[in-house]
Amino acid sequence: MTIKAINVRNQFKGTIREIVHGDVLSEIDVQTAAGIVTSVITTRSVKELELGVGSEVIAFVKSTEVSIAKL
């Protein structure tokens, strides 16, 4: 599946500014042109996506969640 195939209208390209790691969940702050977008995702996903401060990502915003995809 490509990023274009994901059906989410609000997509914000940005750079990870901070990651607060927890045992199960981690908080990701993404600096975008629209401001900072924060997402809470599993720590396992942070590791699998190899996310780190400075990583370029896209924040996908739905009414109930913010998802992250590494570029």
PDB file of N, CA and C in Angstrom:
ATOM      1  N   MET A   1       0.839  -1.175   0.000  1.00  0.00           N
ATOM      2  CA  MET A   1       0.000   0.000   0.000  1.00  0.00           C
ATOM      3  C   MET A   1       0.887   1.242   0.000  1.00  0.00           C
ATOM      4  N   THR A   2       0.553   2.194  -0.826  1.00  0.00           N
ATOM      5  CA  THR A   2       1.301   3.436  -0.860  1.00  0.00           C
ATOM      6  C   THR A   2       0.614   4.479   0.008  1.00  0.00           C
ATOM      7  N   ILE A   3       1.340   5.544   0.320  1.00  0.00           N
ATOM      8  CA  ILE A   3       0.764   6.627   1.117  1.00  0.00           C
ATOM      9  C   ILE A   3      -0.417   7.240   0.377  1.00  0.00           C
ATOM     10  N   LYS A   4      -0.357   7.335  -0.956  1.00  0.00           N
ATOM     11  CA  LYS A   4      -1.452   7.905  -1.739  1.00  0.00           C
ATOM     12  C   LYS A   4      -2.720   7.069  -1.629  1.00  0.00           C
ATOM     13  N   ALA A   5      -2.586   5.777  -1.317  1.00  0.00           N
ATOM     14  CA  ALA A   5      -3.743   4.899  -1.234  1.00  0.00           C
ATOM     15  C   ALA A   5      -4.493   5.040   0.083  1.00  0.00           C
ATOM     16  N   ILE A   6      -3.894   5.699   1.046  1.00  0.00           N
ATOM     17  CA  ILE A   6      -4.550   5.865   2.346  1.00  0.00           C
ATOM     18  C   ILE A   6      -5.603   6.950   2.228  1.00  0.00           C
ATOM     19  N   ASN A   7      -6.824   6.642   2.657  1.00  0.00           N
ATOM     20  CA  ASN A   7      -7.946   7.552   2.499  1.00  0.00           C
ATOM     21  C   ASN A   7      -8.079   8.469   3.714  1.00  0.00           C
ATOM     22  N   VAL A   8      -7.213   9.458   3.795  1.00  0.00           N
ATOM     23  CA  VAL A   8      -7.287  10.462   4.849  1.00  0.00           C
ATOM     24  C   VAL A   8      -7.058  11.803   4.178  1.00  0.00           C
ATOM     25  N   ARG A   9      -7.953  12.741   4.380  1.00  0.00           N
ATOM     26  CA  ARG A   9      -7.851  14.030   3.694  1.00  0.00           C
ATOM     27  C   ARG A   9      -6.788  14.940   4.290  1.00  0.00           C
ATOM     28  N   ASN A  10      -6.685  14.978   5.594  1.00  0.00           N
ATOM     29  CA  ASN A  10      -5.780  15.922   6.241  1.00  0.00           C
ATOM     30  C   ASN A  10      -4.427  15.281   6.491  1.00  0.00           C
ATOM     31  N   GLN A  11      -3.470  15.588   5.636  1.00  0.00           N
ATOM     32  CA  GLN A  11      -2.119  15.052   5.737  1.00  0.00           C
ATOM     33  C   GLN A  11      -1.148  16.217   5.888  1.00  0.00           C
ATOM     34  N   PHE A  12      -0.270  16.123   6.888  1.00  0.00           N
ATOM     35  CA  PHE A  12       0.679  17.184   7.161  1.00  0.00           C
ATOM     36  C   PHE A  12       2.088  16.622   7.144  1.00  0.00           C
ATOM     37  N   LYS A  13       2.897  17.065   6.188  1.00  0.00           N
ATOM     38  CA  LYS A  13       4.296  16.654   6.128  1.00  0.00           C
ATOM     39  C   LYS A  13       5.065  17.434   7.187  1.00  0.00           C
ATOM     40  N   GLY A  14       5.962  16.750   7.879  1.00  0.00           N
ATOM     41  CA  GLY A  14       6.724  17.434   8.913  1.00  0.00           C
ATOM     42  C   GLY A  14       7.925  16.639   9.369  1.00  0.00           C
ATOM     43  N   THR A  15       8.543  17.145  10.418  1.00  0.00           N
ATOM     44  CA  THR A  15       9.753  16.545  10.996  1.00  0.00           C
ATOM     45  C   THR A  15       9.512  16.271  12.471  1.00  0.00           C
ATOM     46  N   ILE A  16       9.906  15.086  12.920  1.00  0.00           N
ATOM     47  CA  ILE A  16       9.751  14.746  14.335  1.00  0.00           C
ATOM     48  C   ILE A  16      10.676  15.623  15.160  1.00  0.00           C
ATOM     49  N   ARG A  17      10.104  16.315  16.138  1.00  0.00           N
ATOM     50  CA  ARG A  17      10.864  17.209  17.024  1.00  0.00           C
ATOM     51  C   ARG A  17      11.148  16.572  18.379  1.00  0.00           C
ATOM     52  N   GLU A  18      10.239  15.688  18.835  1.00  0.00           N
ATOM     53  CA  GLU A  18      10.435  15.058  20.148  1.00  0.00           C
ATOM     54  C   GLU A  18       9.673  13.742  20.189  1.00  0.00           C
ATOM     55  N   ILE A  19      10.263  12.776  20.871  1.00  0.00           N
ATOM     56  CA  ILE A  19       9.597  11.498  21.141  1.00  0.00           C
ATOM     57  C   ILE A  19       9.715  11.230  22.633  1.00  0.00           C
ATOM     58  N   VAL A  20       8.580  11.013  23.268  1.00  0.00           N
ATOM     59  CA  VAL A  20       8.554  10.625  24.682  1.00  0.00           C
ATOM     60  C   VAL A  20       8.200   9.141  24.698  1.00  0.00           C
ATOM     61  N   HIS A  21       9.209   8.304  24.986  1.00  0.00           N
ATOM     62  CA  HIS A  21       9.035   6.852  24.955  1.00  0.00           C
ATOM     63  C   HIS A  21       8.405   6.353  26.249  1.00  0.00           C
ATOM     64  N   GLY A  22       7.433   5.465  26.106  1.00  0.00           N
ATOM     65  CA  GLY A  22       6.856   4.772  27.239  1.00  0.00           C
ATOM     66  C   GLY A  22       7.020   3.280  27.029  1.00  0.00           C
ATOM     67  N   ASP A  23       6.636   2.487  28.020  1.00  0.00           N
ATOM     68  CA  ASP A  23       6.752   1.032  27.892  1.00  0.00           C
ATOM     69  C   ASP A  23       5.880   0.502  26.763  1.00  0.00           C
ATOM     70  N   VAL A  24       4.659   1.020  26.634  1.00  0.00           N
ATOM     71  CA  VAL A  24       3.706   0.535  25.635  1.00  0.00           C
ATOM     72  C   VAL A  24       3.388   1.601  24.588  1.00  0.00           C
ATOM     73  N   LEU A  25       3.202   2.846  25.019  1.00  0.00           N
ATOM     74  CA  LEU A  25       2.857   3.940  24.116  1.00  0.00           C
ATOM     75  C   LEU A  25       3.932   5.009  24.128  1.00  0.00           C
ATOM     76  N   SER A  26       4.081   5.690  23.002  1.00  0.00           N
ATOM     77  CA  SER A  26       5.023   6.799  22.884  1.00  0.00           C
ATOM     78  C   SER A  26       4.305   8.006  22.295  1.00  0.00           C
ATOM     79  N   GLU A  27       4.738   9.198  22.709  1.00  0.00           N
ATOM     80  CA  GLU A  27       4.172  10.448  22.217  1.00  0.00           C
ATOM     81  C   GLU A  27       5.143  11.051  21.210  1.00  0.00           C
ATOM     82  N   ILE A  28       4.629  11.351  20.019  1.00  0.00           N
ATOM     83  CA  ILE A  28       5.445  11.877  18.933  1.00  0.00           C
ATOM     84  C   ILE A  28       4.992  13.302  18.627  1.00  0.00           C
ATOM     85  N   ASP A  29       5.908  14.278  18.701  1.00  0.00           N
ATOM     86  CA  ASP A  29       5.619  15.657  18.315  1.00  0.00           C
ATOM     87  C   ASP A  29       6.224  15.901  16.940  1.00  0.00           C
ATOM     88  N   VAL A  30       5.375  16.324  15.998  1.00  0.00           N
ATOM     89  CA  VAL A  30       5.801  16.564  14.624  1.00  0.00           C
ATOM     90  C   VAL A  30       5.639  18.050  14.317  1.00  0.00           C
ATOM     91  N   GLN A  31       6.721  18.685  13.890  1.00  0.00           N
ATOM     92  CA  GLN A  31       6.667  20.087  13.470  1.00  0.00           C
ATOM     93  C   GLN A  31       6.222  20.128  12.022  1.00  0.00           C
ATOM     94  N   THR A  32       5.094  20.777  11.749  1.00  0.00           N
ATOM     95  CA  THR A  32       4.575  20.926  10.393  1.00  0.00           C
ATOM     96  C   THR A  32       4.455  22.408  10.073  1.00  0.00           C
ATOM     97  N   ALA A  33       4.161  22.718   8.833  1.00  0.00           N
ATOM     98  CA  ALA A  33       3.948  24.113   8.439  1.00  0.00           C
ATOM     99  C   ALA A  33       2.752  24.706   9.172  1.00  0.00           C
ATOM    100  N   ALA A  34       1.802  23.855   9.571  1.00  0.00           N
ATOM    101  CA  ALA A  34       0.605  24.310  10.278  1.00  0.00           C
ATOM    102  C   ALA A  34       0.818  24.398  11.784  1.00  0.00           C
ATOM    103  N   GLY A  35       1.959  23.944  12.278  1.00  0.00           N
ATOM    104  CA  GLY A  35       2.240  23.923  13.709  1.00  0.00           C
ATOM    105  C   GLY A  35       2.605  22.523  14.157  1.00  0.00           C
ATOM    106  N   ILE A  36       2.647  22.317  15.458  1.00  0.00           N
ATOM    107  CA  ILE A  36       3.018  21.007  16.001  1.00  0.00           C
ATOM    108  C   ILE A  36       1.796  20.104  16.059  1.00  0.00           C
ATOM    109  N   VAL A  37       1.959  18.894  15.538  1.00  0.00           N
ATOM    110  CA  VAL A  37       0.935  17.852  15.613  1.00  0.00           C
ATOM    111  C   VAL A  37       1.500  16.764  16.510  1.00  0.00           C
ATOM    112  N   THR A  38       0.708  16.312  17.481  1.00  0.00           N
ATOM    113  CA  THR A  38       1.145  15.273  18.415  1.00  0.00           C
ATOM    114  C   THR A  38       0.332  14.011  18.191  1.00  0.00           C
ATOM    115  N   SER A  39       1.024  12.884  18.175  1.00  0.00           N
ATOM    116  CA  SER A  39       0.382  11.585  18.021  1.00  0.00           C
ATOM    117  C   SER A  39       0.871  10.651  19.125  1.00  0.00           C
ATOM    118  N   VAL A  40      -0.016   9.811  19.615  1.00  0.00           N
ATOM    119  CA  VAL A  40       0.354   8.754  20.555  1.00  0.00           C
ATOM    120  C   VAL A  40       0.209   7.437  19.807  1.00  0.00           C
ATOM    121  N   ILE A  41       1.346   6.744  19.634  1.00  0.00           N
ATOM    122  CA  ILE A  41       1.354   5.464  18.941  1.00  0.00           C
ATOM    123  C   ILE A  41       2.094   4.450  19.804  1.00  0.00           C
ATOM    124  N   THR A  42       2.004   3.180  19.428  1.00  0.00           N
ATOM    125  CA  THR A  42       2.681   2.164  20.221  1.00  0.00           C
ATOM    126  C   THR A  42       4.199   2.331  20.099  1.00  0.00           C
ATOM    127  N   THR A  43       4.887   2.028  21.170  1.00  0.00           N
ATOM    128  CA  THR A  43       6.349   2.079  21.173  1.00  0.00           C
ATOM    129  C   THR A  43       6.896   1.067  20.172  1.00  0.00           C
ATOM    130  N   ARG A  44       6.211  -0.044  20.020  1.00  0.00           N
ATOM    131  CA  ARG A  44       6.605  -1.047  19.033  1.00  0.00           C
ATOM    132  C   ARG A  44       6.602  -0.443  17.625  1.00  0.00           C
ATOM    133  N   SER A  45       5.577   0.358  17.299  1.00  0.00           N
ATOM    134  CA  SER A  45       5.510   1.001  15.988  1.00  0.00           C
ATOM    135  C   SER A  45       6.649   2.001  15.801  1.00  0.00           C
ATOM    136  N   VAL A  46       7.010   2.717  16.858  1.00  0.00           N
ATOM    137  CA  VAL A  46       8.134   3.653  16.782  1.00  0.00           C
ATOM    138  C   VAL A  46       9.398   2.891  16.384  1.00  0.00           C
ATOM    139  N   LYS A  47       9.610   1.743  16.997  1.00  0.00           N
ATOM    140  CA  LYS A  47      10.802   0.940  16.699  1.00  0.00           C
ATOM    141  C   LYS A  47      10.742   0.361  15.300  1.00  0.00           C
ATOM    142  N   GLU A  48       9.575  -0.199  14.907  1.00  0.00           N
ATOM    143  CA  GLU A  48       9.441  -0.821  13.590  1.00  0.00           C
ATOM    144  C   GLU A  48       9.590   0.191  12.456  1.00  0.00           C
ATOM    145  N   LEU A  49       9.089   1.417  12.663  1.00  0.00           N
ATOM    146  CA  LEU A  49       9.214   2.466  11.655  1.00  0.00           C
ATOM    147  C   LEU A  49      10.566   3.174  11.719  1.00  0.00           C
ATOM    148  N   GLU A  50      11.373   2.812  12.741  1.00  0.00           N
ATOM    149  CA  GLU A  50      12.682   3.415  12.955  1.00  0.00           C
ATOM    150  C   GLU A  50      12.570   4.938  13.029  1.00  0.00           C
ATOM    151  N   LEU A  51      11.581   5.403  13.809  1.00  0.00           N
ATOM    152  CA  LEU A  51      11.356   6.833  13.976  1.00  0.00           C
ATOM    153  C   LEU A  51      12.342   7.408  14.974  1.00  0.00           C
ATOM    154  N   GLY A  52      12.776   8.608  14.698  1.00  0.00           N
ATOM    155  CA  GLY A  52      13.675   9.305  15.602  1.00  0.00           C
ATOM    156  C   GLY A  52      13.529  10.801  15.403  1.00  0.00           C
ATOM    157  N   VAL A  53      14.100  11.559  16.310  1.00  0.00           N
ATOM    158  CA  VAL A  53      14.080  13.013  16.163  1.00  0.00           C
ATOM    159  C   VAL A  53      14.773  13.355  14.851  1.00  0.00           C
ATOM    160  N   GLY A  54      14.126  14.187  14.041  1.00  0.00           N
ATOM    161  CA  GLY A  54      14.660  14.560  12.738  1.00  0.00           C
ATOM    162  C   GLY A  54      14.088  13.765  11.577  1.00  0.00           C
ATOM    163  N   SER A  55      13.391  12.648  11.874  1.00  0.00           N
ATOM    164  CA  SER A  55      12.786  11.860  10.802  1.00  0.00           C
ATOM    165  C   SER A  55      11.703  12.672  10.107  1.00  0.00           C
ATOM    166  N   GLU A  56      11.672  12.601   8.771  1.00  0.00           N
ATOM    167  CA  GLU A  56      10.596  13.228   8.006  1.00  0.00           C
ATOM    168  C   GLU A  56       9.427  12.261   7.963  1.00  0.00           C
ATOM    169  N   VAL A  57       8.234  12.762   8.293  1.00  0.00           N
ATOM    170  CA  VAL A  57       7.043  11.923   8.364  1.00  0.00           C
ATOM    171  C   VAL A  57       5.849  12.681   7.799  1.00  0.00           C
ATOM    172  N   ILE A  58       4.757  11.974   7.632  1.00  0.00           N
ATOM    173  CA  ILE A  58       3.470  12.579   7.329  1.00  0.00           C
ATOM    174  C   ILE A  58       2.534  12.234   8.470  1.00  0.00           C
ATOM    175  N   ALA A  59       1.872  13.244   9.022  1.00  0.00           N
ATOM    176  CA  ALA A  59       0.857  13.032  10.052  1.00  0.00           C
ATOM    177  C   ALA A  59      -0.492  12.993   9.357  1.00  0.00           C
ATOM    178  N   PHE A  60      -1.208  11.881   9.512  1.00  0.00           N
ATOM    179  CA  PHE A  60      -2.537  11.713   8.938  1.00  0.00           C
ATOM    180  C   PHE A  60      -3.542  11.996  10.046  1.00  0.00           C
ATOM    181  N   VAL A  61      -4.380  13.003   9.865  1.00  0.00           N
ATOM    182  CA  VAL A  61      -5.303  13.413  10.915  1.00  0.00           C
ATOM    183  C   VAL A  61      -6.720  13.015  10.548  1.00  0.00           C
ATOM    184  N   LYS A  62      -7.347  12.228  11.420  1.00  0.00           N
ATOM    185  CA  LYS A  62      -8.768  11.915  11.321  1.00  0.00           C
ATOM    186  C   LYS A  62      -9.422  12.532  12.546  1.00  0.00           C
ATOM    187  N   SER A  63     -10.725  12.518  12.600  1.00  0.00           N
ATOM    188  CA  SER A  63     -11.413  13.179  13.708  1.00  0.00           C
ATOM    189  C   SER A  63     -11.073  12.572  15.059  1.00  0.00           C
ATOM    190  N   THR A  64     -10.654  11.312  15.087  1.00  0.00           N
ATOM    191  CA  THR A  64     -10.394  10.646  16.361  1.00  0.00           C
ATOM    192  C   THR A  64      -8.945  10.239  16.569  1.00  0.00           C
ATOM    193  N   GLU A  65      -8.062  10.473  15.576  1.00  0.00           N
ATOM    194  CA  GLU A  65      -6.698   9.989  15.715  1.00  0.00           C
ATOM    195  C   GLU A  65      -5.736  10.734  14.810  1.00  0.00           C
ATOM    196  N   VAL A  66      -4.454  10.634  15.113  1.00  0.00           N
ATOM    197  CA  VAL A  66      -3.380  11.114  14.249  1.00  0.00           C
ATOM    198  C   VAL A  66      -2.457   9.928  14.008  1.00  0.00           C
ATOM    199  N   SER A  67      -2.248   9.569  12.739  1.00  0.00           N
ATOM    200  CA  SER A  67      -1.365   8.458  12.372  1.00  0.00           C
ATOM    201  C   SER A  67      -0.081   9.010  11.796  1.00  0.00           C
ATOM    202  N   ILE A  68       0.991   8.227  11.851  1.00  0.00           N
ATOM    203  CA  ILE A  68       2.309   8.653  11.368  1.00  0.00           C
ATOM    204  C   ILE A  68       2.816   7.666  10.318  1.00  0.00           C
ATOM    205  N   ALA A  69       3.412   8.198   9.238  1.00  0.00           N
ATOM    206  CA  ALA A  69       4.072   7.368   8.226  1.00  0.00           C
ATOM    207  C   ALA A  69       5.452   7.970   7.969  1.00  0.00           C
ATOM    208  N   LYS A  70       6.471   7.129   7.981  1.00  0.00           N
ATOM    209  CA  LYS A  70       7.823   7.611   7.717  1.00  0.00           C
ATOM    210  C   LYS A  70       8.016   7.805   6.220  1.00  0.00           C
ATOM    211  N   LEU A  71       8.671   8.889   5.828  1.00  0.00           N
ATOM    212  CA  LEU A  71       8.955   9.165   4.410  1.00  0.00           C
ATOM    213  C   LEU A  71      10.243   8.524   3.988  1.00  0.00           C
TER     214      LEU A  71
END
